[in-house]
Short mmCIF file of C-alpha atoms in Angstrom, two decimals:
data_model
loop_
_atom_site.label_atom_id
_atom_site.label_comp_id
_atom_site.label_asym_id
_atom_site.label_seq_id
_atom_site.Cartn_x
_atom_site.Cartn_y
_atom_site.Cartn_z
CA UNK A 1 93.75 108.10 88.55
CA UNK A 2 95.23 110.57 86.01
CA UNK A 3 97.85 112.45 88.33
CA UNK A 4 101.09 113.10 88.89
CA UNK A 5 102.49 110.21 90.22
CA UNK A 6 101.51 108.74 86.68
CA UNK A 7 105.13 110.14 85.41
CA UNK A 8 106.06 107.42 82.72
CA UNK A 9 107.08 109.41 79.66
CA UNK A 10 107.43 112.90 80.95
CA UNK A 11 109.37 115.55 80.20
CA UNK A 12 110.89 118.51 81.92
CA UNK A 13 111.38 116.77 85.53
CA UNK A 14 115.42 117.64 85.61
CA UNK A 15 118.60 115.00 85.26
CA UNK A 16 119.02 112.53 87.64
CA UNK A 17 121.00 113.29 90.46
CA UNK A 18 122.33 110.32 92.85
CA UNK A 19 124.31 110.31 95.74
CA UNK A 20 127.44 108.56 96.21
CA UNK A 21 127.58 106.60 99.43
CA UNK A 22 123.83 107.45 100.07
CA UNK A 23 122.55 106.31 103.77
CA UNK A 24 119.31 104.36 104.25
CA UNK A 25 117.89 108.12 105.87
CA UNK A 26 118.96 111.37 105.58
CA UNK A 27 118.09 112.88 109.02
CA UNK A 28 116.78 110.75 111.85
CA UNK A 29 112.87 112.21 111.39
CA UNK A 30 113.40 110.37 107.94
CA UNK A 31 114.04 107.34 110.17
CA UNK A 32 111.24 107.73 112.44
CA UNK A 33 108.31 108.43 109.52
CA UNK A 34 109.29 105.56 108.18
CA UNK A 35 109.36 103.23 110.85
CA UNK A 36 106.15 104.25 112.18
CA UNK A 37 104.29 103.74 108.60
CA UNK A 38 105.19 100.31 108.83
CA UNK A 39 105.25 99.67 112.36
CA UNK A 40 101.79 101.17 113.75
CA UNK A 41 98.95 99.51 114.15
CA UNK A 42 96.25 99.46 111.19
CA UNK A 43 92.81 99.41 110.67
CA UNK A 44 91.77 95.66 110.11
CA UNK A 45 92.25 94.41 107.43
CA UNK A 46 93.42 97.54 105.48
CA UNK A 47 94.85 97.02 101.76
CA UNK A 48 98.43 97.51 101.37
CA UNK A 49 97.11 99.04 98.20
CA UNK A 50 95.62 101.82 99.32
CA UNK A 51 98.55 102.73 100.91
CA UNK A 52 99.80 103.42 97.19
CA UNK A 53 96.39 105.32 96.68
CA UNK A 54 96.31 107.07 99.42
CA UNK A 55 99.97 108.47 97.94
CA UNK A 56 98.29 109.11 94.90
CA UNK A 57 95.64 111.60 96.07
CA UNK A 58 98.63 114.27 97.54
CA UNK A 59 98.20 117.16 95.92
CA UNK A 60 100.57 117.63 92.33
CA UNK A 61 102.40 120.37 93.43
CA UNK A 62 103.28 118.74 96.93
CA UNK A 63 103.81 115.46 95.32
CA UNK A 64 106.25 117.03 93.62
CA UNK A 65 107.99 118.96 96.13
CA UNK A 66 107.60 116.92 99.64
CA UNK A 67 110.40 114.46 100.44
CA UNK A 68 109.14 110.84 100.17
CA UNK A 69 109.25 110.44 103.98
CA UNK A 70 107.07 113.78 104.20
CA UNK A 71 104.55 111.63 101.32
CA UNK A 72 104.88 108.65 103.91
CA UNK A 73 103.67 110.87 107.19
CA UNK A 74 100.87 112.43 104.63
CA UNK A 75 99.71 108.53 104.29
CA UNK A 76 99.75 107.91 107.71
CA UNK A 77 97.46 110.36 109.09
CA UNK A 78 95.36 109.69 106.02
CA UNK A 79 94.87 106.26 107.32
CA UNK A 80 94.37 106.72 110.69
CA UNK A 81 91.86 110.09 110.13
CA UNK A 82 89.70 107.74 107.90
CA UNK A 83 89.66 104.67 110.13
CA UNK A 84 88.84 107.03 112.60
CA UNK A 85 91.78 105.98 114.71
CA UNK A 86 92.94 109.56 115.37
CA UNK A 87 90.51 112.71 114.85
CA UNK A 88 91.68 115.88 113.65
CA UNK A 89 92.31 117.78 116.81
CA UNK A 90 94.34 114.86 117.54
CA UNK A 91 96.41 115.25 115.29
CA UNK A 92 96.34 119.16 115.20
CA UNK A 93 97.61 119.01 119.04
CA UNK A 94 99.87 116.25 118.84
CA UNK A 95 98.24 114.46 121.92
CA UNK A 96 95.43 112.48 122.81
CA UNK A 97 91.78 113.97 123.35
CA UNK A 98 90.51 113.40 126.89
CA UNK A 99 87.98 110.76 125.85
CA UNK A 100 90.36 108.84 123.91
CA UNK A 101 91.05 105.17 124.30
CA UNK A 102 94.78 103.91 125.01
CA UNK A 103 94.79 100.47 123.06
CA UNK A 104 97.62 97.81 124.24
CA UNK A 105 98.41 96.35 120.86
CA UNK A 106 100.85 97.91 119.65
CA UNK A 107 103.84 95.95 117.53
CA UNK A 108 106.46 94.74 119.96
CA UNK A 109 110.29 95.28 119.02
CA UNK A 110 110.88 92.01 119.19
CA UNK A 111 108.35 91.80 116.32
CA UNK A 112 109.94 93.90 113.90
CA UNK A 113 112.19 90.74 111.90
CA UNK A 114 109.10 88.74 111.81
CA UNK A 115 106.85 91.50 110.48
CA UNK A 116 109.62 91.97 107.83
CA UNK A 117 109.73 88.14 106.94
CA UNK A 118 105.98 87.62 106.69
CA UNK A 119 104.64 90.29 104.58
CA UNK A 120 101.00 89.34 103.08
CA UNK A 121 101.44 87.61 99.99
CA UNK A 122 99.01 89.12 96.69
CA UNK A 123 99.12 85.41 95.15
CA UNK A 124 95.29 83.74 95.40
CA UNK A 125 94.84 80.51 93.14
CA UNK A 126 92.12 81.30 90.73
CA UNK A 127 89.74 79.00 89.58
CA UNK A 128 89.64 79.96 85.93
CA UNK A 129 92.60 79.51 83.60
CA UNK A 130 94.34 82.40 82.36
CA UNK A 131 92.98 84.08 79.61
CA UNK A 132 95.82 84.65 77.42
CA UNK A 133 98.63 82.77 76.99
CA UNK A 134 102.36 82.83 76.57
CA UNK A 135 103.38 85.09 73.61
CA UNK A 136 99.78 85.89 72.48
CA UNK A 137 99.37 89.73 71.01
CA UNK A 138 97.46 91.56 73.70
CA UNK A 139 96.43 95.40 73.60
CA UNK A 140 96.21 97.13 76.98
CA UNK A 141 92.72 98.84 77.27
CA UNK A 142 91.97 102.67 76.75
CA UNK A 143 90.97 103.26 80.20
CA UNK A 144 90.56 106.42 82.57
CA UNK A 145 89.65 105.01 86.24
CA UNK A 146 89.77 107.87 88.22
CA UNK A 147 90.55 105.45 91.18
CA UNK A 148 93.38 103.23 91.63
CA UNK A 149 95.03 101.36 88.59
CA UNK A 150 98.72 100.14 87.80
CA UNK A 151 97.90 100.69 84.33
CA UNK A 152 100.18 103.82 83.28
CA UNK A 153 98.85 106.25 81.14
CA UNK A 154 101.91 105.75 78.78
CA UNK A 155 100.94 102.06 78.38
CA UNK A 156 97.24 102.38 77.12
CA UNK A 157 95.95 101.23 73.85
CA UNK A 158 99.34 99.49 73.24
CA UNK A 159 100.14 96.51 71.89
CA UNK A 160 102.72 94.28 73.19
CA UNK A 161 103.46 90.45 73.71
CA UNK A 162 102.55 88.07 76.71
CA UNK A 163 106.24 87.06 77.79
CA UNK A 164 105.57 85.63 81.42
CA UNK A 165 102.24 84.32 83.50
CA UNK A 166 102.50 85.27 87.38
CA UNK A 167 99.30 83.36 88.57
CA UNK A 168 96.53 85.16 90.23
CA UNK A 169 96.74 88.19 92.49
CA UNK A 170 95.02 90.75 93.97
CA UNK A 171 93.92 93.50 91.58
CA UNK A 172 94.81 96.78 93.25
CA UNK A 173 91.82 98.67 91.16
CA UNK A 174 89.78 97.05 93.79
CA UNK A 175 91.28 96.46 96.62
CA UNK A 176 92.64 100.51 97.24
CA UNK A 177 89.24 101.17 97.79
CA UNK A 178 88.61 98.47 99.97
CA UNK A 179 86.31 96.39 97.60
CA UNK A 180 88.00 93.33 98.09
CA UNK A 181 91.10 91.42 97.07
CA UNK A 182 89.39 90.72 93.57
CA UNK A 183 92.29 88.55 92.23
CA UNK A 184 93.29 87.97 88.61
CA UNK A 185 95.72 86.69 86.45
CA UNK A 186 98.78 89.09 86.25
CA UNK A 187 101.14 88.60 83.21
CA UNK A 188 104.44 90.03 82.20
CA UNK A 189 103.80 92.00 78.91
CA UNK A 190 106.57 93.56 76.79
CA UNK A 191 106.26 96.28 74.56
CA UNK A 192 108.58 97.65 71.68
CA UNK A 193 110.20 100.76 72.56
CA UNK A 194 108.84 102.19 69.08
CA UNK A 195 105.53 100.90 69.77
CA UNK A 196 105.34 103.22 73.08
CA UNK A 197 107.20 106.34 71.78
CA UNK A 198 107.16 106.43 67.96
CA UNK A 199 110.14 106.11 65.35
CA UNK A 200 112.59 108.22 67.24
CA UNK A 201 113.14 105.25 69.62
CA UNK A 202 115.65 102.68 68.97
CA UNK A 203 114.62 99.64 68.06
CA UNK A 204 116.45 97.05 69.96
CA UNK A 205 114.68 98.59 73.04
CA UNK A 206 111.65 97.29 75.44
CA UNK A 207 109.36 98.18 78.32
CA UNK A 208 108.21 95.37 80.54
CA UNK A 209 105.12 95.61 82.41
CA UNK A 210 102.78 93.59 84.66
CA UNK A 211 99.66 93.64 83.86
CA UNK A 212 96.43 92.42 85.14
CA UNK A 213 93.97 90.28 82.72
CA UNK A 214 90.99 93.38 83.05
CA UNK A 215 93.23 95.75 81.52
CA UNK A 216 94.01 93.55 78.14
CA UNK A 217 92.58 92.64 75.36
CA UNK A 218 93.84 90.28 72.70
CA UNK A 219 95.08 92.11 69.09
CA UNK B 1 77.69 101.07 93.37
CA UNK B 2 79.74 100.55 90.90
CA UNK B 3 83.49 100.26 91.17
CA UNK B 4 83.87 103.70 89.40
CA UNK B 5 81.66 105.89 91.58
CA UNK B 6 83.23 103.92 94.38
CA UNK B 7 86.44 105.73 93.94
CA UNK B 8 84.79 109.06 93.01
CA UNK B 9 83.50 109.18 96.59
CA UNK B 10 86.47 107.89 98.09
CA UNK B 11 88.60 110.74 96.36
CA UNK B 12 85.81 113.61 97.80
CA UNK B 13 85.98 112.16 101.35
CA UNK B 14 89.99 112.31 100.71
CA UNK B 15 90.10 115.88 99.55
CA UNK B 16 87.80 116.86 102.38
CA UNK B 17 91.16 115.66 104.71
CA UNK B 18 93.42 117.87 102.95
CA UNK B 19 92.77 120.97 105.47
CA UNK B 20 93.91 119.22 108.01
CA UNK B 21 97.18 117.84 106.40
CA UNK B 22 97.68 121.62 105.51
CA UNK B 23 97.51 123.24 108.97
CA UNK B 24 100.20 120.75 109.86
CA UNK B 25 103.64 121.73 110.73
CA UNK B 26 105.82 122.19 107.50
CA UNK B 27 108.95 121.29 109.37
CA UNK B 28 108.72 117.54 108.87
CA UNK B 29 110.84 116.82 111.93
CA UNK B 30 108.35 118.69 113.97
CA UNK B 31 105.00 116.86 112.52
CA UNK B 32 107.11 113.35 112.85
CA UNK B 33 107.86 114.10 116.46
CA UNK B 34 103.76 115.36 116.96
CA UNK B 35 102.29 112.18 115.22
CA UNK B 36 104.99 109.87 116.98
CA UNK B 37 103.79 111.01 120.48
CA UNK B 38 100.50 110.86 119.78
CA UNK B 39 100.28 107.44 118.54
CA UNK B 40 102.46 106.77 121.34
CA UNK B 41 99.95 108.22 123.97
CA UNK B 42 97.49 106.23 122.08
CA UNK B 43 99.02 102.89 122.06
CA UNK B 44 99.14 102.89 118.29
CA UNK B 45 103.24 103.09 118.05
CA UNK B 46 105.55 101.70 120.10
CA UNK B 47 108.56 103.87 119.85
CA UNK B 48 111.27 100.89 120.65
CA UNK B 49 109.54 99.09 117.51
CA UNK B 50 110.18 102.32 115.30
CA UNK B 51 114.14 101.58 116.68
CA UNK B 52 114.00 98.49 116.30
CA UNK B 53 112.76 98.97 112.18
CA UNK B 54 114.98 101.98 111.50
CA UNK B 55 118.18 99.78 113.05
CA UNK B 56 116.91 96.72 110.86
CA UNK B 57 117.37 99.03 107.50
CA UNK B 58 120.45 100.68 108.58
CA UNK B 59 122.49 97.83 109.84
CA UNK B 60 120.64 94.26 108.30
CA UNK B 61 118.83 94.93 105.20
CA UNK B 62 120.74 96.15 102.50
CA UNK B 63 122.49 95.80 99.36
CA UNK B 64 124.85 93.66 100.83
CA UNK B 65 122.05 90.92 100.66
CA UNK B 66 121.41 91.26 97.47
CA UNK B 67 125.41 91.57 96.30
CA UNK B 68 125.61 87.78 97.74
CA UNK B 69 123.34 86.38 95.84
CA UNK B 70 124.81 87.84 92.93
CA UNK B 71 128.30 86.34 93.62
CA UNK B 72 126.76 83.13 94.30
CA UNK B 73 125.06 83.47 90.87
CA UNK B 74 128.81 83.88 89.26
CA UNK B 75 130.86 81.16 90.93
CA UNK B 76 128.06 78.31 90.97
CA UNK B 77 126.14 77.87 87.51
CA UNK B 78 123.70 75.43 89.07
CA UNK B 79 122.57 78.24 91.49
CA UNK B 80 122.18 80.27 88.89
CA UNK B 81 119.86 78.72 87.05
CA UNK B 82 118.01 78.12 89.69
CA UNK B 83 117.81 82.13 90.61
CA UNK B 84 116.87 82.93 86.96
CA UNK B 85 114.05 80.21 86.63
CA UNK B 86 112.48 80.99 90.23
CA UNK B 87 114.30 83.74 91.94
CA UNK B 88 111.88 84.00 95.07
CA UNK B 89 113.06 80.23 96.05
CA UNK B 90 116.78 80.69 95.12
CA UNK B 91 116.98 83.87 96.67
CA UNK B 92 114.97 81.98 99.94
CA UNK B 93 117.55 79.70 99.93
CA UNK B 94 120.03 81.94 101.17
CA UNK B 95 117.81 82.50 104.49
CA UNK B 96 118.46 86.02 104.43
CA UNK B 97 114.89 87.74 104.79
CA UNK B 98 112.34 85.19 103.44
CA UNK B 99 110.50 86.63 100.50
CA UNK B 100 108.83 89.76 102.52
CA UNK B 101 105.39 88.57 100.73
CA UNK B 102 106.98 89.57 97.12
CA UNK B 103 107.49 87.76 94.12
CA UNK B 104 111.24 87.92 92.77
CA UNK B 105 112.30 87.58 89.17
CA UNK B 106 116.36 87.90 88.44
CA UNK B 107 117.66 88.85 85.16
CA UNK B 108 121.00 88.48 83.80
CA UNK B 109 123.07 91.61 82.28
CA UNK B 110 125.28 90.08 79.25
CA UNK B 111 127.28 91.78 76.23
CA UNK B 112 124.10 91.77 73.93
CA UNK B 113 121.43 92.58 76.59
CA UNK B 114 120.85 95.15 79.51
CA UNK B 115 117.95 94.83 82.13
CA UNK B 116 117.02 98.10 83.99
CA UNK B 117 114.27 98.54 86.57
CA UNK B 118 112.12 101.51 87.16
CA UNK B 119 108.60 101.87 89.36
CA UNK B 120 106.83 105.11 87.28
CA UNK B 121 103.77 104.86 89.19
CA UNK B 122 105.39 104.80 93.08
CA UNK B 123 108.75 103.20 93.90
CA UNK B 124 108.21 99.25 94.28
CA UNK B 125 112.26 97.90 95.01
CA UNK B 126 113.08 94.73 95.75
CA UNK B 127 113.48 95.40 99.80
CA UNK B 128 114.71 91.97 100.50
CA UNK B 129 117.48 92.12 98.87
CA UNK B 130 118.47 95.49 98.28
CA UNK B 131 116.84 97.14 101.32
CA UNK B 132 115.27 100.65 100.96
CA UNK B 133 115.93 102.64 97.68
CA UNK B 134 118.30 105.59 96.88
CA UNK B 135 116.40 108.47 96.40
CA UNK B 136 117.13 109.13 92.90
CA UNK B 137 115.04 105.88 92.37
CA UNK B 138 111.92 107.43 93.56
CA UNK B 139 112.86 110.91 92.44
CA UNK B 140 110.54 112.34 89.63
CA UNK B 141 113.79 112.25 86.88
CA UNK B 142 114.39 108.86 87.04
CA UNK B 143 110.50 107.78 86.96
CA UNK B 144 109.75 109.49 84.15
CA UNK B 145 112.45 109.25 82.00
CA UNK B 146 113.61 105.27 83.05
CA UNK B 147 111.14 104.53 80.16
CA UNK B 148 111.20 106.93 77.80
CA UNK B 149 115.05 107.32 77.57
CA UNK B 150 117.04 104.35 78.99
CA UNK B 151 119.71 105.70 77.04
CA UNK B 152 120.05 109.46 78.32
CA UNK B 153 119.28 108.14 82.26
CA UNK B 154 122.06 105.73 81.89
CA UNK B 155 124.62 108.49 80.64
CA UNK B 156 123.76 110.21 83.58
CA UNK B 157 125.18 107.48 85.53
CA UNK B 158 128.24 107.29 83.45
CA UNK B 159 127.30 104.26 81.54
CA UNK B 160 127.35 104.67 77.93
CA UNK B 161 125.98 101.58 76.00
CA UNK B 162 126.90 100.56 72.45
CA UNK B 163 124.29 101.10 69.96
CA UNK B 164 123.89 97.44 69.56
CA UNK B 165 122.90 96.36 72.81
CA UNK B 166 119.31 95.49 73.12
CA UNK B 167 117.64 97.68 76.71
CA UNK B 168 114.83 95.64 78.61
CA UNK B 169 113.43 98.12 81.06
CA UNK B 170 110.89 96.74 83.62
CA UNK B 171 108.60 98.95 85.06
CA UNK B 172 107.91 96.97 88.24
CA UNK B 173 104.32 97.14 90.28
CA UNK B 174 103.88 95.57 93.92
CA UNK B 175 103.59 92.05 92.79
CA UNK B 176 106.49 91.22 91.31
CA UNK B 177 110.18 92.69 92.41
CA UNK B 178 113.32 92.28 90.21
CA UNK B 179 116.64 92.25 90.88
CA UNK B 180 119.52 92.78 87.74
CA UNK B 181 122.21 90.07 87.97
CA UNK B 182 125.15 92.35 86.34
CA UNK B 183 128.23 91.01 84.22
CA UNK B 184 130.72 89.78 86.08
CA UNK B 185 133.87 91.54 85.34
CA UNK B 186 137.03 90.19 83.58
CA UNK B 187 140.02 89.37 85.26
CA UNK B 188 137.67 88.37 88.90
CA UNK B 189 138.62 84.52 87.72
CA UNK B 190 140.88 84.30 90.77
CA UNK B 191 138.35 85.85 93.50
CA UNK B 192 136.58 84.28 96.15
CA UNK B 193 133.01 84.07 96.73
CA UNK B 194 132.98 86.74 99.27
CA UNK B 195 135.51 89.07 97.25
CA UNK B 196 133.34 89.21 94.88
CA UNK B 197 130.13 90.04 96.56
CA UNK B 198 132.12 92.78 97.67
CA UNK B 199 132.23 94.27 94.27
CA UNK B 200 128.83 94.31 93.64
CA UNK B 201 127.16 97.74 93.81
CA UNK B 202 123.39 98.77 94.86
CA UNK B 203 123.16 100.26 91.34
CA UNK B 204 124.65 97.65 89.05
CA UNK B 205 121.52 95.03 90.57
CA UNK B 206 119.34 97.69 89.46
CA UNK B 207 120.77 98.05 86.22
CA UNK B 208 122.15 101.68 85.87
CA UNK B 209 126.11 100.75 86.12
CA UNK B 210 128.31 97.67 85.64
CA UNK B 211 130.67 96.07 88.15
CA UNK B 212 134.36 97.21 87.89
CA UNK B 213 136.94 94.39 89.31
#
């Protein structure tokens, strides 16, 4: 979708400020949003991509001003509203309604390393070859999904090289809105500098970006 | 239906949710501390778990992970090939935190070229071996501009490249995670292993500074 989050190539967004000696979280709720994201119990089967969706549809002008860790919590409920998990008065009071269900599933502590080690993998082995190969001119389609995509906008309609192949994996156009894993070929494409932003840039520069085999063409 | 109308309704039954989100506290710490309990009193959360994860990030995921495969990379040149041709199975190697599911490519800073890495569209990081990222990496300056202006973002950090090095910026997705294997710096010749891990910042592996000895 065409929103905010879609940032490659803007202006006006300030200088960037770090922190020296930054902590992993600011103030302990930062802590505790964070851990629960990861740590509660999903709907089956649900697509780590929509996760990124689900980020996606915040408002602009919130996704702009919440802290990450705010965007996280926003996520959550998101997830569990729509799987029906939690209902809005739920959520509204901060405690259980008197009908609800206690499930006995949650994550253990003793969990957490393992959960960390054995993330899903997006690789699938794909029947079909790739469809481009190695160094081939490819043009990333003019596209508008108004759903998922890791095309950026910045990227469409340009034309850069194949540099690497990454096998097949899960195409996150589909899978955020739960319409299966999908899989593709993913490559490694690079793009001139000048080819993305015009003759102002310099031209020893590049852009790298992995792209799925839907959203090029060959030039 | 088609995969386009598919995600029309699914972005009208996600804007029908935002009432809800808004009559939420705005005090984050509050609506944390809400949702916590009730996914608590619903068996959905186990709040020793959420310890358990936040004291995993603060104390055993970090850049210190990534900072040894780094030094490795410098004192043993077999090691480092093998990290640049298949990074997920070097970096394995070091049994620090398996893969986590991701993909890991490493590429090498020199005199003539600079790697920098940038996630415009959220804020993929290699977690394994840099834990969770600084804010400024998934701050709305650094996402836009990463691509746009490698130049002016790395002034900001004090790093002023000469006109003739060649920037590769990679704007990561999910899939694939890279880490920046800086220079190593003159005069370290005489350094352990372990001394020079200990060099190695957060921000030179993601390619917006260069290790000092």
């Amino acid at each position: 979708m065409n929103s905010i989050h879609d940032m490659g190539g803007m202006h006006g967004l300030g200088a960037v400020r770090a922190e020296p000696n930054e902590p992993p979280f600011h103030e302990k709720w930062e802590g505790r949003a964070g851990g629960i994201v990861e740590v509660m119990t999903f709907p089956e089967n649900f697509p780590g991509d929509r996760f990124r969706y689900l980020r996606e549809t915040l408002r602009p002008d919130l996704y702009l001003t919440q802290s990450y860790y705010e965007q996280w919590l926003y996520v959550a409920e998101q997830i569990l509203l729509e799987a029906g998990m939690i209902s809005a008065e739920e959520l509204r009071d901060g405690r259980a309604g008197p009908s609800a269900a206690k499930r006995n599933d949650a994550m253990r502590a003793d969990a957490v390393w393992g959960f960390l080690h054995d993330r899903a993998h997006t690789g699938r082995k794909l029947a079909e070859g790739p469809r481009f190969a190695i160094g081939q001119r490819v043009r990333a389609r003019n596209m508008q999904p108004d759903g998922h995509t890791r095309l950026p906008r910045y990227a469409r309609g340009k034309t850069g090289i194949v540099t690497r192949h990454h096998g097949g994996h899960v195409l996150p156009d589909a899978h955020a809105h739960w319409q299966g894993p999908a899989p593709q070929h993913l490559y490694t494409v690079r793009f001139t500098a000048r080819e993305l932003w015009g003759e102002a840039a310099n031209p020893r520069d590049r852009v790298n970006l992995d792209l799925w085999e839907s959203y090029l063409e060959p030039a | 239906m088609s995969q386009h109308d598919h995600a029309h309704e699914d972005s009208a039954a996600i804007a029908h949710h935002h009432d809800i989100h808004s009559e939420l506290p705005s005090d984050p710490a509050l609506r944390v501390k809400a949702l916590e309990s009730l996914l608590t009193e619903k068996g959905l959360v186990d709040p020793a778990t959420v310890d358990a994860w936040v004291e995993t990030y603060e104390s055993r995921i970090g850049p210190r992970n990534g900072a040894k495969v780094v030094a490795k990379a410098w004192v043993d040149p077999d090691y480092k090939r093998r990290l640049l041709s298949d990074a997920t199975k070097a970096i394995g190697e070091l049994d620090m935190l398996g893969n986590q599911g991701q993909h890991m490519v490493a590429l090498e800073n020199t005199p003539e070229i600079h790697n920098l890495v940038v996630c415009t569209l959220c804020s993929c990081y290699p977690l394994p071996v840099l834990g969770l990222p600084p804010v400024w990496y998934k701050s709305a300056p650094y996402r836009s501009r990463a691509v746009l202006d490698p130049r002016g973002v790395l002034k900001e950090f004090g790093l002023e490249l000469q006109e003739h090095v060649k920037i590769r910026v990679w704007d990561s997705t999910a899939e694939v995670r890279y880490l920046v294997v800086p220079e190593r710096p003159a005069g370290t010749e005489k350094l352990s292993e372990e001394q020079l891990a200990a060099l190695v910042t957060r921000d030179s592996m993601i390619g917006v500074a260069k290790v000092k000895a």
